[in-house]
Coordinates of C-alpha atoms in Angstrom, one line a residue:
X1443 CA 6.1 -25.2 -0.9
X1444 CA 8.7 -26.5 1.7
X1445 CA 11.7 -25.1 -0.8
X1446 CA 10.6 -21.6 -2.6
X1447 CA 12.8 -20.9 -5.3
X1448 CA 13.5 -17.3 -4.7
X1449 CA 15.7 -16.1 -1.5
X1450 CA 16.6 -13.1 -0.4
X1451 CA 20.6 -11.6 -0.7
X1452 CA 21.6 -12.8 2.9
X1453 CA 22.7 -9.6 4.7
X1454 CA 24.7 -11.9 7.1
X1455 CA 26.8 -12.9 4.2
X1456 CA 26.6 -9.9 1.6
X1457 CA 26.9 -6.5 2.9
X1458 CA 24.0 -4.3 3.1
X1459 CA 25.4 -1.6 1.0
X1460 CA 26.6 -4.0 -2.0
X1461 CA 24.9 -5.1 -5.3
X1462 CA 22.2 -3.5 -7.1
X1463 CA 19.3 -2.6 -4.5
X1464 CA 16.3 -4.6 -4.9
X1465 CA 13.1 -4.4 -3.0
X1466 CA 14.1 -5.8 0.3
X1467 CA 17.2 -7.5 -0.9
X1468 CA 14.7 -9.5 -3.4
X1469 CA 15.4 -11.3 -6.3
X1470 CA 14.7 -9.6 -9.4
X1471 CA 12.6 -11.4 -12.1
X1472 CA 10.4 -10.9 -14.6
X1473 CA 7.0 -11.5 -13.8
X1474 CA 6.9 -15.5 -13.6
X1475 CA 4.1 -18.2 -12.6
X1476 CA 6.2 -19.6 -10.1
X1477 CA 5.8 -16.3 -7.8
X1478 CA 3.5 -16.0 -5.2
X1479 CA 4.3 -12.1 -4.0
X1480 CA 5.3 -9.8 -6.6
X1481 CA 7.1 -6.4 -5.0
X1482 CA 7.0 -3.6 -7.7
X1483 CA 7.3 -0.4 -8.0
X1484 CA 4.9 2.0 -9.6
X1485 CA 6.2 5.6 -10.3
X1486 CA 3.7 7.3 -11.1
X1487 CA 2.5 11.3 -9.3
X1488 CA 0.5 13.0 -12.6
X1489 CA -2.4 12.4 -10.7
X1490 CA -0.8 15.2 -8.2
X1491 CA -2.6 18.7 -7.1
X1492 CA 0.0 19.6 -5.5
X1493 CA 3.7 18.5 -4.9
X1494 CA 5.3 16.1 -7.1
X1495 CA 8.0 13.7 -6.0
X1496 CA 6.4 10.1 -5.6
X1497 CA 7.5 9.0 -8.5
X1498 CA 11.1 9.0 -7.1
X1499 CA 10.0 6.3 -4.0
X1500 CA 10.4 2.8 -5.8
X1501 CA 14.1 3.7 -6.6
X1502 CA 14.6 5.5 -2.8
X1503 CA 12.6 2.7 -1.2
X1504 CA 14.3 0.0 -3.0
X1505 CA 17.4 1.7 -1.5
X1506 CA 15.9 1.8 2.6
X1507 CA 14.8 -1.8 1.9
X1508 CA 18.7 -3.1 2.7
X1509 CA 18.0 -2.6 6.0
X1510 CA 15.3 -5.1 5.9
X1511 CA 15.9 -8.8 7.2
X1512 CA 14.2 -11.7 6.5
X1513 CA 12.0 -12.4 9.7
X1514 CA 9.3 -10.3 11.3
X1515 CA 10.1 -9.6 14.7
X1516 CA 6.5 -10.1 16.2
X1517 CA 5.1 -12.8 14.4
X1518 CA 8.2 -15.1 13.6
X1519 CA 7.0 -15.1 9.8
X1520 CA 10.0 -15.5 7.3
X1521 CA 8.2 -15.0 4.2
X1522 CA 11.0 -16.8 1.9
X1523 CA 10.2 -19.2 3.4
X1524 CA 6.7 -19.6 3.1
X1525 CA 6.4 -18.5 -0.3
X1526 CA 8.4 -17.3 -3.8
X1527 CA 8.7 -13.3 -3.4
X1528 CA 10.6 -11.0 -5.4
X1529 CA 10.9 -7.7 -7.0
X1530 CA 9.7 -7.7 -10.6
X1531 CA 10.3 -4.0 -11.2
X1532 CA 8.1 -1.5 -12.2
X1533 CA 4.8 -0.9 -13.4
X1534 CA 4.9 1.1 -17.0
X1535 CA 4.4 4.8 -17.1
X1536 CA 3.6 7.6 -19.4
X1537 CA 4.9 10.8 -17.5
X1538 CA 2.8 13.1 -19.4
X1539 CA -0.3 10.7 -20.0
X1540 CA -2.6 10.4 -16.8
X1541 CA -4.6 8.1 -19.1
X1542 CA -2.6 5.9 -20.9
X1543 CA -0.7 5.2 -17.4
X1544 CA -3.8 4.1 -15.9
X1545 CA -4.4 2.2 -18.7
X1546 CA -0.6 0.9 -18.3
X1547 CA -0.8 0.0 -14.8
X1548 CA -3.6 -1.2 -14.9
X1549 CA -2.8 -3.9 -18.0
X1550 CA 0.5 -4.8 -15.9
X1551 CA -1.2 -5.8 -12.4
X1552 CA -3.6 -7.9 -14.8
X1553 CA -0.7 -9.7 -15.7
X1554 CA -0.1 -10.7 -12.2
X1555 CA -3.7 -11.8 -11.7
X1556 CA -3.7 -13.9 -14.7
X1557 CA 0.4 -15.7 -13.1
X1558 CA -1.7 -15.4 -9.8
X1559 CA 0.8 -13.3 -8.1
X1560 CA -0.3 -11.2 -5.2
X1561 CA 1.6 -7.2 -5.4
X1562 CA 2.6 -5.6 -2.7
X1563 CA 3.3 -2.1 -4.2
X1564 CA 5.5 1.3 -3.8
X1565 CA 3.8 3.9 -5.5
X1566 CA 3.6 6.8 -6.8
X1567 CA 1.0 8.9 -5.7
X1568 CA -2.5 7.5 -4.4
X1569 CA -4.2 7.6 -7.2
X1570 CA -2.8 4.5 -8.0
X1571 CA -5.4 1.9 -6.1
X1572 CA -7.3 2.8 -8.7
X1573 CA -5.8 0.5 -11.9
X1574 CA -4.5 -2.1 -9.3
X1575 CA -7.7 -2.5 -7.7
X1576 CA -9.5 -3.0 -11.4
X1577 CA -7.0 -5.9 -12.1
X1578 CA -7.2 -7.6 -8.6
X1579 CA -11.1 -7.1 -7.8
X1580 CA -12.4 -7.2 -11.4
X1581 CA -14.1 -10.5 -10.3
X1582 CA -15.3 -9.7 -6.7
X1583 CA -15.4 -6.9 -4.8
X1584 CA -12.5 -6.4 -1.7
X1585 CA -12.6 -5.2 1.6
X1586 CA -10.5 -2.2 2.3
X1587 CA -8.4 -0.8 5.1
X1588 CA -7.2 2.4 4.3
X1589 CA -4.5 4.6 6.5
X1590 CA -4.8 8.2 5.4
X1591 CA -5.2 11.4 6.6
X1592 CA -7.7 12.3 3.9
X1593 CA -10.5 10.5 2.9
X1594 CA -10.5 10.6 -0.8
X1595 CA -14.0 10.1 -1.7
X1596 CA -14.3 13.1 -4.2
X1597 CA -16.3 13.1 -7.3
X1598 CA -13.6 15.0 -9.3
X1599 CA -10.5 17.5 -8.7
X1600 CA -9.8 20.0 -11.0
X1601 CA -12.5 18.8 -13.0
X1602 CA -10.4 15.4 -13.6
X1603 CA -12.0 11.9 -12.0
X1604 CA -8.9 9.9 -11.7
X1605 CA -6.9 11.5 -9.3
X1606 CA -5.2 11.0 -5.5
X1607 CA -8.3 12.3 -4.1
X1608 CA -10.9 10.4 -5.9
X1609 CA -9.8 6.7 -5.7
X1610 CA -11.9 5.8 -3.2
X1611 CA -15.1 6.9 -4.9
X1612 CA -14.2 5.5 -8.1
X1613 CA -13.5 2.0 -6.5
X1614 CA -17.0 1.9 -5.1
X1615 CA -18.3 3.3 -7.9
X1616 CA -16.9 0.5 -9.9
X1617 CA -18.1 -2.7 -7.9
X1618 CA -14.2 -2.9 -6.8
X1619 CA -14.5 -2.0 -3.1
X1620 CA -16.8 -3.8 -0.5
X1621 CA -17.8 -0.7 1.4
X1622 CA -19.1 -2.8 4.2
X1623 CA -15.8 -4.3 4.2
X1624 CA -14.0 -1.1 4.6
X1625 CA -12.5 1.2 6.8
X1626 CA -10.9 4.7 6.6
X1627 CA -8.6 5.0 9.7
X1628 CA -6.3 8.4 10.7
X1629 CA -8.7 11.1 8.9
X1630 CA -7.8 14.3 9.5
X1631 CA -6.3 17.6 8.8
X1632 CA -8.3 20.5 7.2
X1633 CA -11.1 20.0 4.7
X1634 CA -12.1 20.9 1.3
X1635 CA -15.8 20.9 2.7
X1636 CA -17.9 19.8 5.4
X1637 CA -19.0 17.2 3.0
X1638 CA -15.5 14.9 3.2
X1639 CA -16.3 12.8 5.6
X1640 CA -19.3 12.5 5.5
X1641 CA -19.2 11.4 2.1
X1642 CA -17.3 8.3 3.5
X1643 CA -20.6 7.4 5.9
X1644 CA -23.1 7.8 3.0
X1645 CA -21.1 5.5 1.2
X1646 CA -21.1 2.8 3.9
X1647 CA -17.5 3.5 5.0
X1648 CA -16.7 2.8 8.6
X1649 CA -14.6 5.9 9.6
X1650 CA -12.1 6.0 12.3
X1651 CA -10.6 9.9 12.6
X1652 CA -7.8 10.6 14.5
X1653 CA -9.9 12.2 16.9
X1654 CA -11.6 9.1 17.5
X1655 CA -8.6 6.9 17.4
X1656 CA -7.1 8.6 20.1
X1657 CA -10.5 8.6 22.5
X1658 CA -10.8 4.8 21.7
X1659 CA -6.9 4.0 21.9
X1660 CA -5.3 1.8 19.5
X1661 CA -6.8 -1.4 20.8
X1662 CA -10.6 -0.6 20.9
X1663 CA -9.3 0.7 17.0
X1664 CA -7.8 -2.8 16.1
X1665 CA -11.1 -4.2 17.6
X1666 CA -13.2 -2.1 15.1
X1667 CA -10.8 -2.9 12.0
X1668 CA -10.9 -6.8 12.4
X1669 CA -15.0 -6.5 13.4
X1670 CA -16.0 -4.7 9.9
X1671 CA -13.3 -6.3 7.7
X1672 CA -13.3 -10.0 9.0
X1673 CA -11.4 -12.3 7.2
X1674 CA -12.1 -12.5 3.6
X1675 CA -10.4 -10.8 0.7
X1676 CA -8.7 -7.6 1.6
X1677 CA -6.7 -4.9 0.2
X1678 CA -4.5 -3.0 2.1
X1679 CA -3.4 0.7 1.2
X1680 CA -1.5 3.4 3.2
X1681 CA -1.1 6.6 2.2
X1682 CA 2.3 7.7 3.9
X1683 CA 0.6 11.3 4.9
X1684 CA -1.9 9.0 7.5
X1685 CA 1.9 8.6 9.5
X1686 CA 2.5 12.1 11.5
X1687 CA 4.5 13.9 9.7
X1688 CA 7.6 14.4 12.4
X1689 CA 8.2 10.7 11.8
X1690 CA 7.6 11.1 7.7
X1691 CA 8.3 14.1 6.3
X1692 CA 8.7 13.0 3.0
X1693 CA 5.4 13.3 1.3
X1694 CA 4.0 15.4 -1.0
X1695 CA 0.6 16.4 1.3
X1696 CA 1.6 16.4 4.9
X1697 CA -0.6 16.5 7.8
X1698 CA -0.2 16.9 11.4
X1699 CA -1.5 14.8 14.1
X1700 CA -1.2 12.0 12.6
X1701 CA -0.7 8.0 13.4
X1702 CA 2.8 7.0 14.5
X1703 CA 4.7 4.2 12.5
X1704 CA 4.2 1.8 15.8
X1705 CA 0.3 1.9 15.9
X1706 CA 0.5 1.7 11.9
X1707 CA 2.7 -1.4 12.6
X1708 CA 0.9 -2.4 15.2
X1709 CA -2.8 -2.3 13.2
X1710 CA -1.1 -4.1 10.2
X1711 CA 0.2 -7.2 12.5
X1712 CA -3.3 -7.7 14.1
X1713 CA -4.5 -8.5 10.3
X1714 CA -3.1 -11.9 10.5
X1715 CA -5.9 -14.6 9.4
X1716 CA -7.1 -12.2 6.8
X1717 CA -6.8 -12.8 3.5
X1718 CA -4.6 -10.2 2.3
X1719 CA -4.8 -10.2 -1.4
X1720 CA -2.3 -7.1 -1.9
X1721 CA -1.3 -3.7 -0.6
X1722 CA 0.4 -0.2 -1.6
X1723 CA 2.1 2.1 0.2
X1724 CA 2.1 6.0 -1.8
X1725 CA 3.0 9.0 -2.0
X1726 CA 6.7 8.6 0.1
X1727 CA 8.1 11.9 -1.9
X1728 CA 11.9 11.5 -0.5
X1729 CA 13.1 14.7 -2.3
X1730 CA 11.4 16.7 1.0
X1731 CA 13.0 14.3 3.4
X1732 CA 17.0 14.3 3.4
X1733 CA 17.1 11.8 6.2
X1734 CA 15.2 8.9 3.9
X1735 CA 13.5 7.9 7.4
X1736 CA 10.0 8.1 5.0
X1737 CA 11.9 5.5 2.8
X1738 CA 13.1 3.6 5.4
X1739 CA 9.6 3.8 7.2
X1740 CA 7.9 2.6 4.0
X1741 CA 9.8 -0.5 3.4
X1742 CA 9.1 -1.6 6.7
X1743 CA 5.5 -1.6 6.1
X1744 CA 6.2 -3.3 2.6
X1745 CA 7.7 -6.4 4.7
X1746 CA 4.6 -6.6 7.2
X1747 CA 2.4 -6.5 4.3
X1748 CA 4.3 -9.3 2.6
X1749 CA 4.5 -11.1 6.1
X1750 CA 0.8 -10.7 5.5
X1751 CA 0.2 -12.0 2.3
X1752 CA 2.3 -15.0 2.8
X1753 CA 1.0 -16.3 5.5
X1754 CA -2.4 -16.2 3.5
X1755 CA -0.9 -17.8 0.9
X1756 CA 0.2 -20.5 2.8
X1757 CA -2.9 -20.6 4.7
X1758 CA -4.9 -22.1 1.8
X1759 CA -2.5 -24.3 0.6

């Protein structure tokens, strides 16, 4: 595609602070064959045990996104022009249906499948993987990297299945997620039982803590990612509580210790030559972070992960 149809408000021409705010300065479409990467927003947090917020990050990260320009520093990808990309809004909601929003999100990232759009995605709490991941890997299973401080792999919470804590079980459950395929980076934090963890290694997880992360370093880490994911289809999801909580307050779970924004930018640029077939980031809750550094944090790893995708878009054209 030498001339996508879709570019970006230029930033060098339109002031950051002007116009309605789109996902990194996006057009905004409906959802339309032509696309390649759809950014949307998904505000949903019902499936919350304890702070709400999420819901609020589409509109607050759509806001940080300004700040975005249009080539990655690192790699010299400009994903405009590689591919069509542009916000399509967001995914449909029932605030007080857990449910019927599941059911709702789920139907909407079909839709995308079906155009052949690959999402990256602003949730909402992280219990959202769950109806993307039965749209994109209804067909075949995907391999997983997962940045989060907990490992979600219970059976039920609250004696509820669908939940942020359970997403990881019910994808494997489910024939979605390849657990040879997947790893669980920057667990840590307190426990509900001794069991967490090693819930993940009966399952087939790989599992890098942050205890190990930081006796291997960050390269040995990016060694192990790329080793157990190779290059086939891959998903991509970051729960913003993985990032230390000094540099990301706003969340609704936070953790110390955790992964700094570099390493996490780091890890996501060494994926290049996997097939990225889409990506989240959750539960940024910017009503406990008045700075919006969480938002502005997030958007950032939106545009590596649509750097990403595009370049594995236009790998098998």
């Amino acid at each position: 595609m030498p001339n996508p149809k879709y570019q970006p408000v230029d930033a060098a021409v339109v002031p950051r602070f002007a116009d309605v705010a789109t996902f990194m300065r996006a057009k905004r479409v409906d959802i339309d064959p032509e696309l390649d990467i759809g950014l949307v927003g998904v505000p949903f947090d019902i499936g919350l045990n304890y702070r709400g917020g999420p819901r609020e990050a589409p509109s607050a990260v759509r806001q940080a996104s300004r700040l975005i320009r249009r080539v990655n520093p690192a790699s010299g990808v400009d994903p405009y022009e590689l591919c069509n990309v542009a916000d399509i809004g967001d995914a449909p909601v029932n605030p007080i249906d857990l449910h019927k929003s599941i059911a709702q999100i789920e139907a909407f990232f079909s839709e995308l499948v079906k155009a052949r759009i690959r999402p990256v995605a602003i949730g909402g709490d992280h219990t959202i993987p769950t109806p993307i991941l039965r749209a994109l890997a209804k067909k075949e299973p995907v391999g997983l990297l997962q940045i989060d401080s907990h490992p979600d792999t219970l059976d039920e919470m609250l004696g509820t299945k669908i939940n942020h804590a359970t997403f990881m079980r019910r994808g494997i459950e489910e024939g979605l997620i390849d657990p040879k395929r997947t790893v669980q980076l920057g667990l840590r934090g307190s426990r509900f039982s001794r069991n967490d963890i090693q819930n993940s290694l009966d399952m087939g997880l790989t599992v890098i803590t942050m205890d190990d992360y930081e006796a291997m370093g960050r390269a040995a880490a990016i060694e192990r990612i790329g080793s157990t994911i190779g290059t086939g289809r891959t998903y991509v999801t970051i729960d913003i509580d993985g990032i230390d909580p000094s540099y990301c307050p706003g969340t609704a779970v936070p953790e110390i210790g955790g992964i700094t924004p570099r390493d996490a930018q780091v890890i996501l640029r060494s994926l290049r030559g996997v097939d990225v077939v889409g990506g989240d980031i959750s539960e940024v809750a910017p009503c406990y972070d008045p700075t919006g550094i969480t938002s502005v944090t997030a958007a950032n790893f939106m545009f590596e992960m649509t750097c990403l995708i595009a370049e594995a878009i236009a790998r098998k054209r």
